Amino acid sequence: VQWVLQNHPFEIRYDLRGSSMASKRILKELKDLQKDPPTSCSAGPVAEDMFHWQATIMGPPDSPYAGGVFLVTIHFPPDYPFKPPKHVAKLLLFDREDKIVCFGPSLRPSSQACWLGSWTESGNLGLVLATAHCIGEADSVAFRTKVFHPNINSNGSICLDILKEQWSPALTISKVLLSICSLLTDPNPDDPLVPEIAHMYKTDRAKYETTARSWTQKYAMG
């Protein structure tokens, strides 16, 4: 599938191989969620985009997040469920000479050190790629609501093993959301995204809970 980026001499080639199988699987998960929703969370597509969901997680009652309503964004890759909802689909930009110009999912230059050149707001691009293999990636299960937690950073990224090496095609978004709920109840300070919060959790639990509760009241309530 190809699109032409309006007003720019570039062509976007978007890899959608496997998306038909992914669509069927995602639709099945949506129906299962609607039929048997988890107690503490819900999820569904944003508008009509089956590959982009928003989830709502209720703060567990036995945690400093109790009473909070947390929004989580989910992007499914085109090869789901063989790959976890961890990375946005591959997006490559080519010029008319078929030279690859690499961008992340937001059509901004990728943060990876795989390209050389410059970007201007007017859209005049003069990029020379250092390597022909360059893929923009971004965390695709992430909190939109700010959370004070050792395994969730300021960008909303989540450190959870089933979104990494422990992923299995047998897992579902429902199970992922339940695992996130469990992570809110029982943080894993030994595998932190935010070492400072992990240190506080280990050495001053009262301060950690007070701060987490304060953030919950500020960002996740009303």
Short mmCIF file of C-alpha atoms in Angstrom, two decimals:
data_model
loop_
_atom_site.label_atom_id
_atom_site.label_comp_id
_atom_site.label_asym_id
_atom_site.label_seq_id
_atom_site.Cartn_x
_atom_site.Cartn_y
_atom_site.Cartn_z
CA VAL A 1 0.00 0.00 0.00
CA GLN A 2 1.44 3.37 -0.98
CA TRP A 3 0.47 6.99 -0.40
CA VAL A 4 1.95 10.22 -1.76
CA LEU A 5 2.71 12.79 0.92
CA GLN A 6 0.99 15.94 -0.33
CA ASN A 7 3.25 18.83 -1.37
CA HIS A 8 6.42 16.80 -0.84
CA PRO A 9 8.46 14.86 -3.42
CA PHE A 10 8.35 11.76 -1.28
CA GLU A 11 6.42 8.55 -1.35
CA ILE A 12 5.30 6.70 1.78
CA ARG A 13 5.40 2.92 1.66
CA TYR A 14 3.57 1.43 4.59
CA ASP A 15 4.08 -2.26 5.38
CA LEU A 16 0.65 -3.78 5.96
CA ARG A 17 1.56 -7.42 5.36
CA GLY A 18 -0.30 -9.64 7.76
CA SER A 19 -2.79 -6.93 8.68
CA SER A 20 -5.77 -9.00 7.51
CA MET A 21 -4.95 -11.74 10.00
CA ALA A 22 -4.27 -9.12 12.65
CA SER A 23 -7.64 -7.44 11.99
CA LYS A 24 -9.49 -10.72 12.51
CA ARG A 25 -7.66 -11.40 15.75
CA ILE A 26 -8.21 -7.86 17.05
CA LEU A 27 -11.92 -8.03 16.20
CA LYS A 28 -12.21 -11.33 18.07
CA GLU A 29 -10.52 -9.83 21.13
CA LEU A 30 -12.87 -6.85 20.99
CA LYS A 31 -15.91 -9.14 20.92
CA ASP A 32 -14.53 -11.21 23.80
CA LEU A 33 -13.89 -8.04 25.82
CA GLN A 34 -17.44 -6.85 25.23
CA LYS A 35 -18.89 -10.22 26.15
CA ASP A 36 -16.76 -10.78 29.27
CA PRO A 37 -15.12 -7.49 30.31
CA PRO A 38 -12.47 -7.53 33.07
CA THR A 39 -13.63 -6.12 36.40
CA SER A 40 -11.24 -3.19 36.57
CA CYS A 41 -10.65 -2.15 32.96
CA SER A 42 -12.21 -1.64 29.55
CA ALA A 43 -10.87 -1.05 26.05
CA GLY A 44 -11.98 -0.43 22.50
CA PRO A 45 -11.06 1.20 19.19
CA VAL A 46 -10.54 4.92 18.79
CA ALA A 47 -13.02 6.07 16.14
CA GLU A 48 -13.05 3.26 13.57
CA ASP A 49 -9.35 2.40 13.66
CA MET A 50 -9.13 -1.22 14.81
CA PHE A 51 -5.37 -0.92 15.21
CA HIS A 52 -5.62 1.98 17.67
CA TRP A 53 -7.40 1.42 20.98
CA GLN A 54 -7.86 3.33 24.17
CA ALA A 55 -8.15 1.50 27.47
CA THR A 56 -9.42 2.67 30.85
CA ILE A 57 -7.95 1.18 34.02
CA MET A 58 -9.46 1.76 37.44
CA GLY A 59 -6.86 2.15 40.16
CA PRO A 60 -6.78 -1.01 42.30
CA PRO A 61 -8.49 -0.45 45.67
CA ASP A 62 -5.55 -1.87 47.64
CA SER A 63 -3.02 0.54 46.13
CA PRO A 64 -2.16 4.27 46.25
CA TYR A 65 -3.86 4.51 42.85
CA ALA A 66 -7.29 3.69 44.29
CA GLY A 67 -10.05 5.92 42.96
CA GLY A 68 -8.05 6.97 39.92
CA VAL A 69 -9.09 6.48 36.31
CA PHE A 70 -6.08 5.88 34.08
CA LEU A 71 -6.11 6.09 30.29
CA VAL A 72 -3.85 3.80 28.28
CA THR A 73 -3.28 3.97 24.53
CA ILE A 74 -2.72 0.78 22.53
CA HIS A 75 -1.40 0.44 18.98
CA PHE A 76 -1.41 -3.01 17.40
CA PRO A 77 1.35 -3.90 14.91
CA PRO A 78 0.33 -5.34 11.51
CA ASP A 79 1.82 -8.72 12.49
CA TYR A 80 -0.18 -9.01 15.72
CA PRO A 81 -0.45 -11.40 17.59
CA PHE A 82 2.94 -12.75 16.55
CA LYS A 83 4.46 -9.53 17.82
CA PRO A 84 3.20 -7.77 20.94
CA PRO A 85 1.50 -4.37 20.85
CA LYS A 86 4.89 -2.89 21.57
CA HIS A 87 5.99 -1.03 18.44
CA VAL A 88 4.15 1.09 15.93
CA ALA A 89 4.09 -0.38 12.42
CA LYS A 90 7.12 0.17 10.24
CA LEU A 91 7.13 3.44 8.31
CA LEU A 92 9.73 4.22 5.67
CA LEU A 93 9.93 7.32 3.48
CA PHE A 94 11.53 7.24 0.03
CA ASP A 95 12.55 10.06 -2.28
CA ARG A 96 12.12 9.98 -6.06
CA GLU A 97 15.54 8.41 -6.49
CA ASP A 98 14.43 5.59 -4.20
CA LYS A 99 16.74 6.69 -1.43
CA ILE A 100 15.28 5.83 1.96
CA VAL A 101 14.50 8.70 4.30
CA CYS A 102 13.67 7.38 7.73
CA PHE A 103 10.97 8.78 9.97
CA GLY A 104 9.28 7.70 13.14
CA PRO A 105 5.52 7.08 13.31
CA SER A 106 4.73 10.78 13.69
CA LEU A 107 6.49 11.73 10.42
CA ARG A 108 9.29 13.34 12.35
CA PRO A 109 12.87 12.16 11.99
CA SER A 110 13.46 9.01 14.01
CA SER A 111 15.33 9.46 17.26
CA GLN A 112 17.52 6.53 16.28
CA ALA A 113 20.97 7.41 14.97
CA CYS A 114 20.32 5.96 11.54
CA TRP A 115 20.09 9.09 9.42
CA LEU A 116 22.15 12.17 8.66
CA GLY A 117 20.81 15.51 7.54
CA SER A 118 18.37 18.17 8.60
CA TRP A 119 14.68 18.79 9.13
CA THR A 120 12.90 22.10 8.68
CA GLU A 121 9.32 23.02 9.52
CA SER A 122 8.77 24.12 5.91
CA GLY A 123 9.22 20.53 4.84
CA ASN A 124 12.46 21.01 2.88
CA LEU A 125 14.22 17.76 3.61
CA GLY A 126 17.81 16.99 2.78
CA LEU A 127 18.58 13.69 4.41
CA VAL A 128 21.26 11.16 3.64
CA LEU A 129 20.82 7.80 5.33
CA ALA A 130 23.77 6.21 7.09
CA THR A 131 22.23 2.77 6.65
CA ALA A 132 19.45 1.38 4.49
CA HIS A 133 17.79 -0.36 7.42
CA CYS A 134 15.99 2.21 9.50
CA ILE A 135 12.64 1.77 11.19
CA GLY A 136 10.74 4.24 13.35
CA GLU A 137 9.42 2.71 16.54
CA ALA A 138 7.47 3.94 19.55
CA ASP A 139 5.97 2.35 22.61
CA SER A 140 2.45 1.34 21.71
CA VAL A 141 1.04 0.39 25.09
CA ALA A 142 1.47 3.51 27.16
CA PHE A 143 -0.25 5.48 29.88
CA ARG A 144 -1.73 8.79 28.80
CA THR A 145 -2.43 9.62 32.44
CA LYS A 146 0.60 10.57 34.53
CA VAL A 147 1.51 7.86 37.05
CA PHE A 148 4.08 7.85 39.85
CA HIS A 149 5.42 4.31 39.57
CA PRO A 150 8.86 2.67 39.28
CA ASN A 151 7.87 0.75 36.14
CA ILE A 152 6.12 3.61 34.30
CA ASN A 153 8.10 6.61 33.10
CA SER A 154 7.13 10.20 32.31
CA ASN A 155 6.29 9.27 28.71
CA GLY A 156 3.84 6.62 29.90
CA SER A 157 6.06 3.73 28.79
CA ILE A 158 5.52 0.53 30.78
CA CYS A 159 8.18 -1.98 31.79
CA LEU A 160 6.28 -5.27 31.65
CA ASP A 161 7.82 -8.61 30.71
CA ILE A 162 4.84 -9.83 28.65
CA LEU A 163 5.26 -6.80 26.39
CA LYS A 164 8.85 -7.84 25.80
CA GLU A 165 10.55 -11.23 25.91
CA GLN A 166 7.65 -13.04 27.63
CA TRP A 167 5.12 -12.20 24.92
CA SER A 168 3.17 -15.11 23.44
CA PRO A 169 0.54 -15.10 20.66
CA ALA A 170 -1.74 -16.84 23.17
CA LEU A 171 -1.84 -13.63 25.24
CA THR A 172 -4.58 -11.06 24.70
CA ILE A 173 -5.06 -7.37 25.39
CA SER A 174 -7.40 -8.35 28.21
CA LYS A 175 -4.54 -10.26 29.88
CA VAL A 176 -2.15 -7.38 29.23
CA LEU A 177 -4.51 -4.93 30.94
CA LEU A 178 -4.94 -7.26 33.91
CA SER A 179 -1.15 -7.53 34.16
CA ILE A 180 -0.90 -3.74 34.19
CA CYS A 181 -3.47 -3.65 37.00
CA SER A 182 -1.36 -6.17 38.92
CA LEU A 183 1.71 -4.01 38.32
CA LEU A 184 -0.07 -1.07 39.94
CA THR A 185 -0.73 -3.22 42.99
CA ASP A 186 2.70 -4.87 43.08
CA PRO A 187 5.46 -2.80 41.45
CA ASN A 188 8.69 -4.48 40.38
CA PRO A 189 11.47 -2.23 41.72
CA ASP A 190 14.14 -4.69 40.53
CA ASP A 191 13.34 -3.94 36.86
CA PRO A 192 12.55 -0.22 36.97
CA LEU A 193 12.07 2.38 34.28
CA VAL A 194 12.51 5.10 36.90
CA PRO A 195 15.35 4.09 39.28
CA GLU A 196 14.71 7.02 41.62
CA ILE A 197 11.13 5.91 42.26
CA ALA A 198 12.28 2.30 42.64
CA HIS A 199 14.79 3.41 45.27
CA MET A 200 12.08 5.32 47.12
CA TYR A 201 9.79 2.28 46.96
CA LYS A 202 12.50 0.13 48.55
CA THR A 203 13.77 2.56 51.16
CA ASP A 204 10.81 4.80 52.07
CA ARG A 205 7.54 3.05 51.25
CA ALA A 206 5.44 5.62 53.11
CA LYS A 207 6.84 8.49 51.03
CA TYR A 208 6.33 6.49 47.84
CA GLU A 209 2.69 5.78 48.66
CA THR A 210 2.03 9.37 49.69
CA THR A 211 3.52 10.70 46.45
CA ALA A 212 1.73 8.13 44.29
CA ARG A 213 -1.56 8.95 46.00
CA SER A 214 -0.98 12.66 45.46
CA TRP A 215 -0.33 12.13 41.75
CA THR A 216 -3.43 9.97 41.49
CA GLN A 217 -5.56 12.73 43.01
CA LYS A 218 -3.96 15.37 40.78
CA TYR A 219 -3.93 13.56 37.43
CA ALA A 220 -6.38 10.65 37.59
CA MET A 221 -9.37 12.04 39.45
CA GLY A 222 -11.64 14.42 37.55
#
